PDB file of C-alpha atoms in Angstrom:
ATOM      1  CA  MET T   1      20.416 -17.615  11.845  1.00 60.00           C
ATOM      2  CA  ARG T   2      22.957 -14.892   9.998  1.00 72.00           C
ATOM      3  CA  ILE T   3      22.327 -13.883   7.313  1.00 73.00           C
ATOM      4  CA  SER T   4      25.587 -15.528   5.613  1.00 78.00           C
ATOM      5  CA  GLU T   5      24.269 -19.495   6.724  1.00 82.00           C
ATOM      6  CA  LEU T   6      20.681 -18.529   4.780  1.00 79.00           C
ATOM      7  CA  GLU T   7      22.674 -17.327   2.120  1.00 84.00           C
ATOM      8  CA  GLU T   8      24.231 -19.731   1.446  1.00 87.00           C
ATOM      9  CA  GLN T   9      21.948 -22.063   2.429  1.00 86.00           C
ATOM     10  CA  ILE T  10      19.702 -20.096  -0.469  1.00 86.00           C
ATOM     11  CA  ALA T  11      23.882 -20.478  -3.288  1.00 88.00           C
ATOM     12  CA  ASN T  12      23.156 -24.725  -2.472  1.00 87.00           C
ATOM     13  CA  ALA T  13      19.771 -24.640  -2.859  1.00 88.00           C
ATOM     14  CA  GLY T  14      19.927 -22.963  -6.066  1.00 88.00           C
ATOM     15  CA  LYS T  15      23.462 -25.408  -7.135  1.00 88.00           C
ATOM     16  CA  LEU T  16      20.496 -28.336  -6.611  1.00 89.00           C
ATOM     17  CA  ALA T  17      17.720 -27.446  -8.367  1.00 89.00           C
ATOM     18  CA  GLU T  18      20.499 -26.845 -11.281  1.00 90.00           C
ATOM     19  CA  LEU T  19      22.007 -29.790 -11.096  1.00 91.00           C
ATOM     20  CA  LYS T  20      19.018 -31.911  -9.898  1.00 90.00           C
ATOM     21  CA  HIS T  21      20.921 -34.497  -7.793  1.00 91.00           C
ATOM     22  CA  PHE T  22      22.283 -34.910  -4.204  1.00 90.00           C
ATOM     23  CA  SER T  23      25.772 -35.563  -4.641  1.00 91.00           C
ATOM     24  CA  LYS T  24      26.884 -34.033  -7.363  1.00 92.00           C
ATOM     25  CA  ALA T  25      25.140 -30.639  -6.349  1.00 90.00           C
ATOM     26  CA  ALA T  26      26.892 -31.312  -2.469  1.00 91.00           C
ATOM     27  CA  GLU T  27      30.319 -31.802  -5.162  1.00 94.00           C
ATOM     28  CA  ALA T  28      29.647 -28.239  -7.055  1.00 93.00           C
ATOM     29  CA  CYS T  29      28.806 -26.638  -3.669  1.00 91.00           C
ATOM     30  CA  PHE T  30      32.323 -28.025  -1.290  1.00 93.00           C
ATOM     31  CA  VAL T  31      29.770 -29.809   1.135  1.00 92.00           C
ATOM     32  CA  SER T  32      29.148 -32.999   1.950  1.00 94.00           C
ATOM     33  CA  GLN T  33      25.854 -34.555   0.676  1.00 92.00           C
ATOM     34  CA  PRO T  34      24.682 -34.818   4.303  1.00 93.00           C
ATOM     35  CA  THR T  35      26.087 -31.632   5.128  1.00 93.00           C
ATOM     36  CA  LEU T  36      23.896 -30.372   2.038  1.00 90.00           C
ATOM     37  CA  SER T  37      20.452 -32.558   2.940  1.00 91.00           C
ATOM     38  CA  GLY T  38      20.474 -30.649   6.555  1.00 91.00           C
ATOM     39  CA  GLN T  39      20.982 -27.131   4.444  1.00 90.00           C
ATOM     40  CA  ILE T  40      18.218 -27.793   2.618  1.00 89.00           C
ATOM     41  CA  LYS T  41      15.748 -28.584   5.817  1.00 89.00           C
ATOM     42  CA  LYS T  42      16.868 -25.774   7.375  1.00 88.00           C
ATOM     43  CA  LEU T  43      15.706 -23.851   4.454  1.00 86.00           C
ATOM     44  CA  GLU T  44      12.174 -25.876   3.506  1.00 85.00           C
ATOM     45  CA  LYS T  45      12.194 -25.593   7.693  1.00 84.00           C
ATOM     46  CA  GLU T  46      12.912 -21.287   7.889  1.00 82.00           C
ATOM     47  CA  LEU T  47      10.461 -20.628   4.514  1.00 79.00           C
ATOM     48  CA  GLU T  48       7.495 -22.847   6.066  1.00 76.00           C
ATOM     49  CA  GLN T  49       7.713 -20.321   9.477  1.00 74.00           C
ATOM     50  CA  LEU T  50       7.784 -17.541   7.147  1.00 72.00           C
ATOM     51  CA  LYS T  51       4.788 -18.866   5.341  1.00 67.00           C
ATOM     52  CA  ALA T  52       2.609 -19.843   8.553  1.00 63.00           C
ATOM     53  CA  LYS T  53       4.046 -15.657   9.585  1.00 62.00           C
ATOM     54  CA  LEU T  54       2.725 -14.013   6.091  1.00 60.00           C
ATOM     55  CA  ALA T  55      -1.076 -16.487   5.916  1.00 56.00           C
ATOM     56  CA  SER T  56      -1.683 -16.004   9.458  1.00 50.00           C
ATOM     57  CA  ALA T  57      -0.623 -12.508   8.939  1.00 52.00           C
ATOM     58  CA  ALA T  58      -2.336 -12.233   5.430  1.00 50.00           C
ATOM     59  CA  GLY T  59      -6.389 -10.482   5.200  1.00 45.00           C
ATOM     60  CA  SER T  60      -7.616  -7.501   6.991  1.00 42.00           C
ATOM     61  CA  ASP T  61      -5.206  -8.788  10.607  1.00 47.00           C
ATOM     62  CA  LEU T  62      -2.044  -8.157   8.052  1.00 45.00           C
ATOM     63  CA  ALA T  63      -2.399  -4.304   8.965  1.00 43.00           C
ATOM     64  CA  SER T  64      -1.615  -5.491  13.007  1.00 44.00           C
ATOM     65  CA  GLN T  65       0.932  -7.942  11.748  1.00 43.00           C
ATOM     66  CA  ALA T  66       3.203  -5.753   9.386  1.00 45.00           C
ATOM     67  CA  ARG T  67       5.444  -4.246  11.891  1.00 40.00           C
ATOM     68  CA  ASP T  68       6.899  -8.168  11.255  1.00 44.00           C
ATOM     69  CA  VAL T  69       7.114  -8.365   8.242  1.00 51.00           C
ATOM     70  CA  ASN T  70       8.692  -4.381   7.955  1.00 47.00           C
ATOM     71  CA  GLY T  71      12.943  -5.224   6.800  1.00 49.00           C
ATOM     72  CA  THR T  72      11.970  -8.830   6.134  1.00 52.00           C
ATOM     73  CA  GLN T  73      12.464 -11.151   2.635  1.00 52.00           C
ATOM     74  CA  VAL T  74       8.743 -11.433   1.388  1.00 55.00           C
ATOM     75  CA  LEU T  75       9.617 -13.301  -2.347  1.00 54.00           C
ATOM     76  CA  ALA T  76       6.963 -14.006  -5.173  1.00 56.00           C
ATOM     77  CA  ALA T  77       4.417 -13.864  -2.088  1.00 66.00           C
ATOM     78  CA  ASN T  78       1.466 -13.923  -3.182  1.00 72.00           C
ATOM     79  CA  LEU T  79      -0.244 -11.271  -0.866  1.00 76.00           C
ATOM     80  CA  GLU T  80      -3.089 -10.961  -3.777  1.00 78.00           C
ATOM     81  CA  GLY T  81      -6.569  -9.170  -2.171  1.00 81.00           C
ATOM     82  CA  ALA T  82      -5.091  -8.593   0.788  1.00 80.00           C
ATOM     83  CA  ASP T  83      -5.287  -5.509   3.329  1.00 80.00           C
ATOM     84  CA  LEU T  84      -2.224  -4.258   4.043  1.00 81.00           C
ATOM     85  CA  SER T  85      -4.094  -0.684   4.874  1.00 82.00           C
ATOM     86  CA  GLY T  86      -1.829   1.136   6.801  1.00 84.00           C
ATOM     87  CA  ALA T  87       0.662  -0.867   7.402  1.00 82.00           C
ATOM     88  CA  ASP T  88       5.107  -0.089   7.658  1.00 81.00           C
ATOM     89  CA  LEU T  89       6.521  -2.617   4.851  1.00 82.00           C
ATOM     90  CA  ARG T  90       9.191  -0.240   5.300  1.00 82.00           C
ATOM     91  CA  TYR T  91      12.283  -1.958   4.088  1.00 81.00           C
ATOM     92  CA  ALA T  92      10.414  -5.445   2.834  1.00 81.00           C
ATOM     93  CA  ASN T  93      11.764  -7.577   0.119  1.00 81.00           C
ATOM     94  CA  LEU T  94       8.552  -8.180  -1.902  1.00 81.00           C
ATOM     95  CA  ARG T  95      10.193  -9.517  -5.347  1.00 81.00           C
ATOM     96  CA  ARG T  96       8.495 -10.951  -7.457  1.00 83.00           C
ATOM     97  CA  ALA T  97       5.206 -10.299  -4.899  1.00 83.00           C
ATOM     98  CA  ASN T  98       1.688 -11.119  -6.086  1.00 85.00           C
ATOM     99  CA  LEU T  99      -0.044  -8.254  -4.545  1.00 87.00           C
ATOM    100  CA  SER T 100      -2.970  -7.067  -7.586  1.00 88.00           C
ATOM    101  CA  GLY T 101      -6.037  -6.420  -6.563  1.00 90.00           C
ATOM    102  CA  ALA T 102      -4.454  -4.988  -2.610  1.00 88.00           C
ATOM    103  CA  ASN T 103      -5.404  -2.570  -0.243  1.00 88.00           C
ATOM    104  CA  LEU T 104      -1.925  -0.925   0.056  1.00 90.00           C
ATOM    105  CA  GLN T 105      -3.995   2.442   1.082  1.00 91.00           C
ATOM    106  CA  ASN T 106      -1.514   5.088   3.760  1.00 91.00           C
ATOM    107  CA  ALA T 107       1.295   2.255   3.188  1.00 89.00           C
ATOM    108  CA  ARG T 108       4.317   2.436   4.553  1.00 87.00           C
ATOM    109  CA  LEU T 109       6.610   0.768   1.814  1.00 88.00           C
ATOM    110  CA  ASP T 110       9.206   3.416   1.789  1.00 88.00           C
ATOM    111  CA  HIS T 111      12.782   2.134   0.463  1.00 89.00           C
ATOM    112  CA  ALA T 112      10.281  -1.067  -0.219  1.00 88.00           C
ATOM    113  CA  ASN T 113      12.301  -3.534  -2.691  1.00 86.00           C
ATOM    114  CA  LEU T 114       9.120  -3.859  -5.695  1.00 88.00           C
ATOM    115  CA  PRO T 115      10.970  -5.326  -8.861  1.00 88.00           C
ATOM    116  CA  GLY T 116       8.665  -7.388 -10.795  1.00 89.00           C
ATOM    117  CA  ALA T 117       5.936  -6.344  -8.262  1.00 90.00           C
ATOM    118  CA  ASP T 118       2.268  -6.762  -9.291  1.00 91.00           C
ATOM    119  CA  LEU T 119       0.652  -4.268  -8.262  1.00 92.00           C
ATOM    120  CA  THR T 120      -2.720  -4.594 -11.122  1.00 92.00           C
ATOM    121  CA  ASN T 121      -5.534  -3.049  -9.444  1.00 93.00           C
ATOM    122  CA  ALA T 122      -3.509  -2.367  -5.767  1.00 93.00           C
ATOM    123  CA  ASP T 123      -5.289   0.382  -3.865  1.00 93.00           C
ATOM    124  CA  LEU T 124      -2.278   2.695  -3.387  1.00 94.00           C
ATOM    125  CA  ARG T 125      -3.905   5.734  -2.388  1.00 95.00           C
ATOM    126  CA  GLY T 126      -1.740   7.915  -0.536  1.00 94.00           C
ATOM    127  CA  ALA T 127       1.230   5.969   0.268  1.00 94.00           C
ATOM    128  CA  ASP T 128       4.351   6.286   1.159  1.00 94.00           C
ATOM    129  CA  LEU T 129       6.913   4.637  -1.704  1.00 93.00           C
ATOM    130  CA  SER T 130       8.868   7.183  -1.513  1.00 93.00           C
ATOM    131  CA  GLY T 131      12.946   5.991  -2.392  1.00 93.00           C
ATOM    132  CA  ALA T 132      11.514   2.319  -2.721  1.00 93.00           C
ATOM    133  CA  ASN T 133      12.392  -0.323  -5.762  1.00 92.00           C
ATOM    134  CA  LEU T 134       9.304  -0.301  -8.101  1.00 93.00           C
ATOM    135  CA  LEU T 135      11.472  -1.590 -11.722  1.00 91.00           C
ATOM    136  CA  LEU T 136       9.798  -3.383 -14.119  1.00 92.00           C
ATOM    137  CA  ALA T 137       6.978  -3.528 -11.371  1.00 93.00           C
ATOM    138  CA  ASN T 138       3.207  -3.605 -12.927  1.00 93.00           C
ATOM    139  CA  LEU T 139       1.172  -0.869 -11.925  1.00 93.00           C
ATOM    140  CA  THR T 140      -2.046  -1.301 -14.781  1.00 92.00           C
ATOM    141  CA  ASP T 141      -4.957   0.550 -13.473  1.00 92.00           C
ATOM    142  CA  ALA T 142      -3.455   0.653  -9.362  1.00 93.00           C
ATOM    143  CA  ASP T 143      -4.577   4.148  -8.243  1.00 93.00           C
ATOM    144  CA  VAL T 144      -1.828   6.223  -7.114  1.00 93.00           C
ATOM    145  CA  SER T 145      -3.003   9.288  -6.719  1.00 92.00           C
ATOM    146  CA  GLY T 146      -2.695  11.085  -3.167  1.00 92.00           C
ATOM    147  CA  ALA T 147       1.287   8.595  -3.521  1.00 93.00           C
ATOM    148  CA  THR T 148       4.525   9.294  -2.917  1.00 91.00           C
ATOM    149  CA  PHE T 149       6.911   7.727  -5.490  1.00 92.00           C
ATOM    150  CA  THR T 150      10.117  10.369  -4.220  1.00 92.00           C
ATOM    151  CA  ASN T 151      13.470   9.394  -5.294  1.00 93.00           C
ATOM    152  CA  ALA T 152      11.882   5.991  -5.438  1.00 92.00           C
ATOM    153  CA  ASN T 153      13.550   3.563  -8.937  1.00 91.00           C
ATOM    154  CA  LEU T 154       9.959   4.003 -11.704  1.00 91.00           C
ATOM    155  CA  GLU T 155      12.767   2.518 -14.584  1.00 89.00           C
ATOM    156  CA  LYS T 156      10.265   0.180 -16.417  1.00 89.00           C
ATOM    157  CA  THR T 157       7.249   0.046 -14.528  1.00 90.00           C
ATOM    158  CA  ILE T 158       4.208  -0.722 -16.757  1.00 89.00           C
ATOM    159  CA  GLY T 159       1.083   1.357 -16.200  1.00 88.00           C
ATOM    160  CA  LEU T 160       1.805   4.021 -14.017  1.00 79.00           C
ATOM    161  CA  GLU T 161       2.642   6.162 -16.900  1.00 63.00           C
ATOM    162  CA  THR T 162      -1.673   5.724 -17.587  1.00 40.00           C
ATOM    163  CA  THR T 163      -2.706   5.977 -14.348  1.00 39.00           C
ATOM    164  CA  PRO T 164      -4.102   9.575 -13.496  1.00 41.00           C
TER     165      PRO T 164
END
């Protein structure tokens, strides 16, 4: 699926969520109601495939399959307690992801997009977060010893200042 097609589907789904009415949303998006229904169906299928991919990759097996996640969007994913040690998550979009208690030891998160992510009690020892966007991320009680934050956006990051 092309990015522009996916962006249009997401925008139209947002309009549907806002208006809570297929006909009104279709009209506001300048598409027919059957077209909007088809877009929503395609978007649901894409999200289910991504969800299945993440679910099958969760836990101890995720580190070996993490290359498939590299650079993709994983918005608001629940990866609480997942073992992502050594995972290659460069350029991944993990906006608002729940990574609390996750093992990210020696993970490659350079240039990852993690705004609003919950990294409470996460193990980030030796992780590379160079150039990562951690705007409003919660790092309360996260172990960041040996982690690299070169050129990372740490603006309004929660809990980092209290971590040794």
